[in-house]
Amino acid sequence: MTHPVLNVAIEAAYAAGKIMRRQMQHVDAIPVERKARHDYVSEVDKACEEEIVREIKRFYPDHAFLCEEGGKTGDDEHVWIIDPLDGTSNYLHGIPHFAVSIAQQFRGKTVHAVVYDPIREELFTASKGSGAFLNNKRVRVSPAKNGLEGAILATAFPFRDRSKLQAYARVFQSVFAKIEDIRRAGTASLDLAWVAAGRMDGYFEVGIKPWDVAAGALIVREAGGVVMDFDGNDTVEESGSIIAAPYKVMTPLRQLIGAKWKTP
Ligand code: IPD
């Protein structure tokens, strides 16, 4: 049975997904602001965030929030971490690959998670200790039989902070030499959800924010995968870097990234 808190998150994600699908018909007319270089927020991001927060507050008016657009509000042991439109650049370019990402934390640990892809109508969910699901069917990370060799990994480039590009290029080169191939699809929460569903054999990125990964990290862990940052810590929401993979891929992947990230 789905936990009541998860149900609230699911309904909120569906409501945001509806807005995204509707507005996508007129994507050229959507007002967009530049938050920073290479970083944009649209009226759709804002409308989705308002809708999600409104929906959650109907049931949990005292909970706190950490949202991509609105930042931190409230003070409570329960905190909702929300990326209302993960993959904003894809959305604004009409690329049908974006998602809603909602995590609920209790005392700093993620307990419930939803990643919703409104185009494919794929709903990825997890509650701590209860497994990971795609449209209510249990999912597991890939068996990764051949470890790194034969692995298809997801990644993203450090597009905001380009001072990290050189270090990233070193990592890319050493990882790419050992695997089958790499994809850069543009939506961190879906990269994670696809690792959980066994479609990707792993994912790594630097320059991420808590709302990009809080939900997806729980979904990967509940699907039997391992999630850590480039230094091997499991507090990926705070550290800004992430590796997620089945254990067989994680061990050699972490070693390669660790060796190349800080030193040439
Ligand atoms: C971004 C996307 C992108 C990832 C970035 C995220 P946003 O989220 O997930 O794939 O590379 O790290 O910030 O800004 O579109 O919500």
mmCIF file of C-alpha atoms and ligand atoms in Angstrom:
data_model
loop_
_atom_site.group_PDB
_atom_site.id
_atom_site.type_symbol
_atom_site.label_atom_id
_atom_site.label_comp_id
_atom_site.label_asym_id
_atom_site.label_seq_id
_atom_site.Cartn_x
_atom_site.Cartn_y
_atom_site.Cartn_z
ATOM 1 C CA MET A 1 0.000 0.000 0.000
ATOM 2 C CA THR A 2 1.262 3.441 -0.895
ATOM 3 C CA HIS A 3 2.141 5.565 2.137
ATOM 4 C CA PRO A 4 -0.246 8.555 2.564
ATOM 5 C CA VAL A 5 2.662 11.043 2.384
ATOM 6 C CA LEU A 6 3.785 9.507 -0.899
ATOM 7 C CA ASN A 7 0.240 9.789 -2.227
ATOM 8 C CA VAL A 8 0.245 13.513 -1.546
ATOM 9 C CA ALA A 9 3.572 13.856 -3.380
ATOM 10 C CA ILE A 10 2.213 11.851 -6.330
ATOM 11 C CA GLU A 11 -0.907 14.002 -6.657
ATOM 12 C CA ALA A 12 1.232 17.152 -6.489
ATOM 13 C CA ALA A 13 3.533 15.780 -9.211
ATOM 14 C CA TYR A 14 0.569 14.924 -11.450
ATOM 15 C CA ALA A 15 -0.823 18.450 -11.030
ATOM 16 C CA ALA A 16 2.523 19.974 -12.070
ATOM 17 C CA GLY A 17 2.810 17.540 -14.989
ATOM 18 C CA LYS A 18 -0.562 18.716 -16.279
ATOM 19 C CA ILE A 19 0.636 22.333 -16.324
ATOM 20 C CA MET A 20 3.816 21.340 -18.180
ATOM 21 C CA ARG A 21 1.964 19.395 -20.858
ATOM 22 C CA ARG A 22 -0.550 22.199 -21.376
ATOM 23 C CA GLN A 23 2.035 24.981 -21.626
ATOM 24 C CA MET A 24 4.288 22.966 -23.887
ATOM 25 C CA GLN A 25 1.953 23.712 -26.806
ATOM 26 C CA HIS A 26 3.036 27.379 -26.616
ATOM 27 C CA VAL A 27 6.605 27.027 -25.486
ATOM 28 C CA ASP A 28 7.842 30.014 -27.527
ATOM 29 C CA ALA A 29 5.441 32.347 -25.724
ATOM 30 C CA ILE A 30 6.512 31.350 -22.184
ATOM 31 C CA PRO A 31 8.252 34.220 -20.334
ATOM 32 C CA VAL A 32 11.773 33.226 -19.260
ATOM 33 C CA GLU A 33 14.208 34.936 -16.874
ATOM 34 C CA ARG A 34 17.934 34.349 -16.612
ATOM 35 C CA LYS A 35 18.901 33.350 -13.019
ATOM 36 C CA ALA A 36 22.588 33.240 -13.858
ATOM 37 C CA ARG A 37 24.725 32.498 -16.894
ATOM 38 C CA HIS A 38 23.387 29.322 -18.563
ATOM 39 C CA ASP A 39 20.631 29.052 -15.922
ATOM 40 C CA TYR A 40 17.001 29.916 -16.685
ATOM 41 C CA VAL A 41 13.645 29.943 -14.940
ATOM 42 C CA SER A 42 10.355 30.123 -16.806
ATOM 43 C CA GLU A 43 6.807 30.987 -15.805
ATOM 44 C CA VAL A 44 6.112 27.246 -16.043
ATOM 45 C CA ASP A 45 8.749 26.406 -13.391
ATOM 46 C CA LYS A 46 7.117 28.985 -11.104
ATOM 47 C CA ALA A 47 3.538 27.883 -11.765
ATOM 48 C CA CYS A 48 4.442 24.222 -11.172
ATOM 49 C CA GLU A 49 6.240 25.020 -7.941
ATOM 50 C CA GLU A 50 3.278 27.053 -6.655
ATOM 51 C CA GLU A 51 0.906 24.234 -7.519
ATOM 52 C CA ILE A 52 3.051 21.553 -5.824
ATOM 53 C CA VAL A 53 3.539 23.590 -2.650
ATOM 54 C CA ARG A 54 -0.172 24.481 -2.518
ATOM 55 C CA GLU A 55 -1.141 20.817 -2.893
ATOM 56 C CA ILE A 56 1.257 19.659 -0.152
ATOM 57 C CA LYS A 57 0.283 22.465 2.228
ATOM 58 C CA ARG A 58 -3.372 21.394 2.030
ATOM 59 C CA PHE A 59 -2.339 18.280 3.941
ATOM 60 C CA TYR A 60 0.814 19.378 5.777
ATOM 61 C CA PRO A 61 0.579 23.113 6.496
ATOM 62 C CA ASP A 62 3.420 23.059 9.058
ATOM 63 C CA HIS A 63 6.061 21.304 6.997
ATOM 64 C CA ALA A 64 9.110 23.184 5.688
ATOM 65 C CA PHE A 65 10.184 23.475 2.023
ATOM 66 C CA LEU A 66 13.370 23.717 0.026
ATOM 67 C CA CYS A 67 12.383 24.536 -3.533
ATOM 68 C CA GLU A 68 14.475 25.317 -6.593
ATOM 69 C CA GLU A 69 12.732 28.641 -7.221
ATOM 70 C CA GLY A 70 11.428 29.722 -3.793
ATOM 71 C CA GLY A 71 14.384 28.540 -1.676
ATOM 72 C CA LYS A 72 13.975 27.596 1.959
ATOM 73 C CA THR A 73 10.730 28.369 3.790
ATOM 74 C CA GLY A 74 9.394 27.245 7.163
ATOM 75 C CA ASP A 75 11.146 25.437 9.972
ATOM 76 C CA ASP A 76 10.186 21.850 10.709
ATOM 77 C CA GLU A 77 11.642 18.340 11.014
ATOM 78 C CA HIS A 78 9.781 17.471 7.819
ATOM 79 C CA VAL A 79 11.221 19.185 4.761
ATOM 80 C CA TRP A 80 9.975 18.852 1.184
ATOM 81 C CA ILE A 81 12.723 19.219 -1.423
ATOM 82 C CA ILE A 82 11.262 20.142 -4.781
ATOM 83 C CA ASP A 83 12.457 20.661 -8.317
ATOM 84 C CA PRO A 84 9.173 21.576 -10.014
ATOM 85 C CA LEU A 85 10.590 21.316 -13.542
ATOM 86 C CA ASP A 86 13.836 19.416 -13.734
ATOM 87 C CA GLY A 87 15.248 19.827 -17.219
ATOM 88 C CA THR A 88 14.122 23.418 -17.800
ATOM 89 C CA SER A 89 16.445 23.841 -20.799
ATOM 90 C CA ASN A 90 15.029 20.716 -22.464
ATOM 91 C CA TYR A 91 11.503 21.989 -21.819
ATOM 92 C CA LEU A 92 12.174 25.423 -23.268
ATOM 93 C CA HIS A 93 13.741 23.876 -26.376
ATOM 94 C CA GLY A 94 10.767 21.565 -26.883
ATOM 95 C CA ILE A 95 12.849 18.484 -26.015
ATOM 96 C CA PRO A 96 10.360 16.060 -24.418
ATOM 97 C CA HIS A 97 12.596 14.923 -21.570
ATOM 98 C CA PHE A 98 11.949 16.644 -18.227
ATOM 99 C CA ALA A 99 10.405 15.753 -14.893
ATOM 100 C CA VAL A 100 8.960 16.769 -11.555
ATOM 101 C CA SER A 101 11.141 15.788 -8.587
ATOM 102 C CA ILE A 102 9.725 15.734 -5.050
ATOM 103 C CA ALA A 103 11.450 14.341 -1.955
ATOM 104 C CA GLN A 104 10.296 14.419 1.625
ATOM 105 C CA GLN A 105 12.926 14.368 4.351
ATOM 106 C CA PHE A 106 12.498 13.709 8.042
ATOM 107 C CA ARG A 107 15.370 14.950 10.236
ATOM 108 C CA GLY A 108 17.637 15.294 7.219
ATOM 109 C CA LYS A 109 17.023 11.852 5.683
ATOM 110 C CA THR A 110 14.884 11.303 2.586
ATOM 111 C CA VAL A 111 11.916 9.075 3.415
ATOM 112 C CA HIS A 112 9.637 9.451 0.374
ATOM 113 C CA ALA A 113 10.457 10.258 -3.237
ATOM 114 C CA VAL A 114 8.662 10.874 -6.523
ATOM 115 C CA VAL A 115 10.105 11.527 -9.967
ATOM 116 C CA TYR A 116 7.411 11.989 -12.602
ATOM 117 C CA ASP A 117 7.972 12.140 -16.363
ATOM 118 C CA PRO A 118 4.753 13.718 -17.697
ATOM 119 C CA ILE A 119 5.526 12.970 -21.348
ATOM 120 C CA ARG A 120 6.014 9.217 -21.026
ATOM 121 C CA GLU A 121 3.636 9.169 -18.050
ATOM 122 C CA GLU A 122 6.229 7.330 -16.015
ATOM 123 C CA LEU A 123 5.983 7.661 -12.259
ATOM 124 C CA PHE A 124 9.020 6.574 -10.250
ATOM 125 C CA THR A 125 8.417 6.278 -6.509
ATOM 126 C CA ALA A 126 10.113 5.053 -3.354
ATOM 127 C CA SER A 127 9.562 5.080 0.389
ATOM 128 C CA LYS A 128 12.491 4.196 2.621
ATOM 129 C CA GLY A 129 12.672 0.468 3.226
ATOM 130 C CA SER A 130 9.856 -0.383 0.778
ATOM 131 C CA GLY A 131 11.615 -0.670 -2.592
ATOM 132 C CA ALA A 132 11.435 1.398 -5.774
ATOM 133 C CA PHE A 133 8.601 1.372 -8.295
ATOM 134 C CA LEU A 134 7.846 2.480 -11.833
ATOM 135 C CA ASN A 135 4.093 2.880 -12.356
ATOM 136 C CA ASN A 136 3.574 0.595 -9.349
ATOM 137 C CA LYS A 137 5.833 -2.166 -10.659
ATOM 138 C CA ARG A 138 8.958 -2.962 -8.678
ATOM 139 C CA VAL A 139 12.228 -1.907 -10.358
ATOM 140 C CA ARG A 140 15.838 -2.871 -9.713
ATOM 141 C CA VAL A 141 19.160 -1.481 -10.912
ATOM 142 C CA SER A 142 20.781 -3.316 -13.818
ATOM 143 C CA PRO A 143 22.637 -6.538 -13.006
ATOM 144 C CA ALA A 144 25.702 -4.945 -14.705
ATOM 145 C CA LYS A 145 27.059 -8.411 -15.387
ATOM 146 C CA ASN A 146 30.237 -7.158 -17.019
ATOM 147 C CA GLY A 147 30.958 -4.332 -14.582
ATOM 148 C CA LEU A 148 32.256 -1.223 -16.323
ATOM 149 C CA GLU A 149 32.890 -2.966 -19.621
ATOM 150 C CA GLY A 150 29.549 -2.995 -21.417
ATOM 151 C CA ALA A 151 28.124 -0.237 -19.203
ATOM 152 C CA ILE A 152 26.087 2.642 -20.611
ATOM 153 C CA LEU A 153 26.353 5.591 -18.250
ATOM 154 C CA ALA A 154 24.460 8.862 -17.954
ATOM 155 C CA THR A 155 26.310 12.069 -17.189
ATOM 156 C CA ALA A 156 26.027 15.854 -17.450
ATOM 157 C CA PHE A 157 28.575 18.533 -18.229
ATOM 158 C CA PRO A 158 29.411 21.313 -15.727
ATOM 159 C CA PHE A 159 27.492 23.799 -17.860
ATOM 160 C CA ARG A 160 27.026 26.421 -15.142
ATOM 161 C CA ASP A 161 30.467 26.455 -13.559
ATOM 162 C CA ARG A 162 32.748 26.038 -16.538
ATOM 163 C CA SER A 163 35.864 26.366 -14.369
ATOM 164 C CA LYS A 164 35.236 22.681 -13.605
ATOM 165 C CA LEU A 165 35.375 21.707 -17.258
ATOM 166 C CA GLN A 166 39.033 20.685 -17.308
ATOM 167 C CA ALA A 167 38.701 18.351 -14.337
ATOM 168 C CA TYR A 168 35.453 16.980 -15.776
ATOM 169 C CA ALA A 169 37.177 16.336 -19.126
ATOM 170 C CA ARG A 170 39.884 14.286 -17.361
ATOM 171 C CA VAL A 171 37.206 12.217 -15.619
ATOM 172 C CA PHE A 172 35.241 11.811 -18.849
ATOM 173 C CA GLN A 173 38.270 10.607 -20.754
ATOM 174 C CA SER A 174 39.327 8.003 -18.217
ATOM 175 C CA VAL A 175 35.753 6.723 -17.701
ATOM 176 C CA PHE A 176 34.877 6.682 -21.406
ATOM 177 C CA ALA A 177 37.948 4.574 -22.158
ATOM 178 C CA LYS A 178 36.585 1.772 -19.966
ATOM 179 C CA ILE A 179 32.871 1.635 -20.758
ATOM 180 C CA GLU A 180 30.572 1.051 -23.697
ATOM 181 C CA ASP A 181 29.053 4.530 -24.098
ATOM 182 C CA ILE A 182 27.748 7.697 -22.413
ATOM 183 C CA ARG A 183 24.470 9.660 -22.679
ATOM 184 C CA ARG A 184 23.780 13.305 -21.656
ATOM 185 C CA ALA A 185 19.991 13.664 -21.623
ATOM 186 C CA GLY A 186 19.610 16.865 -19.549
ATOM 187 C CA THR A 187 17.441 15.903 -16.572
ATOM 188 C CA ALA A 188 19.270 14.743 -13.441
ATOM 189 C CA SER A 189 16.215 13.268 -11.698
ATOM 190 C CA LEU A 190 15.449 11.115 -14.757
ATOM 191 C CA ASP A 191 19.094 10.054 -15.052
ATOM 192 C CA LEU A 192 18.744 8.707 -11.516
ATOM 193 C CA ALA A 193 15.308 7.171 -12.089
ATOM 194 C CA TRP A 194 16.629 5.418 -15.200
ATOM 195 C CA VAL A 195 19.548 3.991 -13.212
ATOM 196 C CA ALA A 196 16.975 2.691 -10.707
ATOM 197 C CA ALA A 197 14.988 1.106 -13.541
ATOM 198 C CA GLY A 198 18.101 -0.616 -14.924
ATOM 199 C CA ARG A 199 18.041 1.370 -18.187
ATOM 200 C CA MET A 200 21.369 3.029 -17.415
ATOM 201 C CA ASP A 201 24.223 1.253 -15.665
ATOM 202 C CA GLY A 202 25.266 4.359 -13.754
ATOM 203 C CA TYR A 203 25.300 8.151 -13.644
ATOM 204 C CA PHE A 204 27.732 10.837 -12.514
ATOM 205 C CA GLU A 205 27.559 14.620 -12.384
ATOM 206 C CA VAL A 206 29.174 17.563 -10.625
ATOM 207 C CA GLY A 207 27.500 20.926 -9.907
ATOM 208 C CA ILE A 208 24.169 19.500 -8.771
ATOM 209 C CA LYS A 209 21.783 20.998 -6.231
ATOM 210 C CA PRO A 210 19.779 19.164 -3.509
ATOM 211 C CA TRP A 211 16.499 19.430 -5.461
ATOM 212 C CA ASP A 212 18.085 17.768 -8.529
ATOM 213 C CA VAL A 213 18.992 14.572 -6.675
ATOM 214 C CA ALA A 214 17.162 14.200 -3.333
ATOM 215 C CA ALA A 215 14.278 12.155 -4.757
ATOM 216 C CA GLY A 216 16.272 10.226 -7.358
ATOM 217 C CA ALA A 217 18.933 9.184 -4.842
ATOM 218 C CA LEU A 218 16.366 7.429 -2.641
ATOM 219 C CA ILE A 219 14.793 5.758 -5.684
ATOM 220 C CA VAL A 220 18.199 4.380 -6.765
ATOM 221 C CA ARG A 221 19.008 3.142 -3.253
ATOM 222 C CA GLU A 222 15.619 1.491 -2.904
ATOM 223 C CA ALA A 223 16.220 -0.179 -6.284
ATOM 224 C CA GLY A 224 19.357 -1.776 -4.851
ATOM 225 C CA GLY A 225 21.897 0.748 -6.162
ATOM 226 C CA VAL A 226 24.638 2.727 -4.437
ATOM 227 C CA VAL A 227 24.751 6.544 -4.342
ATOM 228 C CA MET A 228 27.717 8.619 -3.205
ATOM 229 C CA ASP A 229 29.602 11.805 -4.007
ATOM 230 C CA PHE A 230 33.003 11.999 -5.739
ATOM 231 C CA ASP A 231 34.703 11.689 -2.322
ATOM 232 C CA GLY A 232 32.760 8.568 -1.369
ATOM 233 C CA ASN A 233 30.366 10.257 1.124
ATOM 234 C CA ASP A 234 26.671 9.449 1.010
ATOM 235 C CA THR A 235 25.479 13.030 1.658
ATOM 236 C CA VAL A 236 25.039 13.820 -2.024
ATOM 237 C CA GLU A 237 22.382 16.478 -1.442
ATOM 238 C CA GLU A 238 24.976 18.729 0.204
ATOM 239 C CA SER A 239 28.193 17.972 -1.618
ATOM 240 C CA GLY A 240 27.289 18.974 -5.186
ATOM 241 C CA SER A 241 28.667 15.853 -6.856
ATOM 242 C CA ILE A 242 27.048 12.464 -7.365
ATOM 243 C CA ILE A 243 27.716 8.954 -8.619
ATOM 244 C CA ALA A 244 24.846 6.446 -8.699
ATOM 245 C CA ALA A 245 25.253 2.876 -9.901
ATOM 246 C CA PRO A 246 24.816 -0.799 -9.142
ATOM 247 C CA TYR A 247 27.531 -1.967 -6.762
ATOM 248 C CA LYS A 248 29.481 -3.774 -9.515
ATOM 249 C CA VAL A 249 29.830 -0.559 -11.501
ATOM 250 C CA MET A 250 30.181 1.775 -8.515
ATOM 251 C CA THR A 251 33.416 0.315 -7.191
ATOM 252 C CA PRO A 252 35.540 0.748 -10.342
ATOM 253 C CA LEU A 253 33.719 3.946 -11.395
ATOM 254 C CA ARG A 254 34.384 5.686 -8.074
ATOM 255 C CA GLN A 255 38.029 4.725 -8.281
ATOM 256 C CA LEU A 256 38.396 6.216 -11.767
ATOM 257 C CA ILE A 257 36.545 9.416 -10.861
ATOM 258 C CA GLY A 258 38.388 9.777 -7.533
ATOM 259 C CA ALA A 259 41.751 9.398 -9.267
ATOM 260 C CA LYS A 260 41.091 11.992 -11.978
ATOM 261 C CA TRP A 261 38.818 14.585 -10.332
ATOM 262 C CA LYS A 262 41.373 16.349 -8.162
ATOM 263 C CA THR A 263 44.692 15.519 -9.776
ATOM 264 C CA PRO A 264 45.667 15.470 -13.463
HETATM 265 C C1 IPD B 1 19.256 20.611 -14.277
HETATM 266 C C2 IPD B 1 19.081 19.342 -15.084
HETATM 267 C C3 IPD B 1 20.396 18.985 -15.762
HETATM 268 C C4 IPD B 1 21.503 18.797 -14.796
HETATM 269 C C5 IPD B 1 21.621 20.002 -13.896
HETATM 270 C C6 IPD B 1 20.305 20.381 -13.258
HETATM 271 P P1 IPD B 1 17.123 22.224 -13.841
HETATM 272 O O1 IPD B 1 18.059 20.910 -13.573
HETATM 273 O O2 IPD B 1 18.697 18.279 -14.268
HETATM 274 O O3 IPD B 1 20.324 17.750 -16.436
HETATM 275 O O4 IPD B 1 22.691 18.618 -15.513
HETATM 276 O O5 IPD B 1 22.574 19.720 -12.894
HETATM 277 O O6 IPD B 1 20.454 21.538 -12.494
HETATM 278 O O7 IPD B 1 18.010 23.395 -13.586
HETATM 279 O O8 IPD B 1 16.698 22.118 -15.250
HETATM 280 O O9 IPD B 1 16.027 22.075 -12.869
#
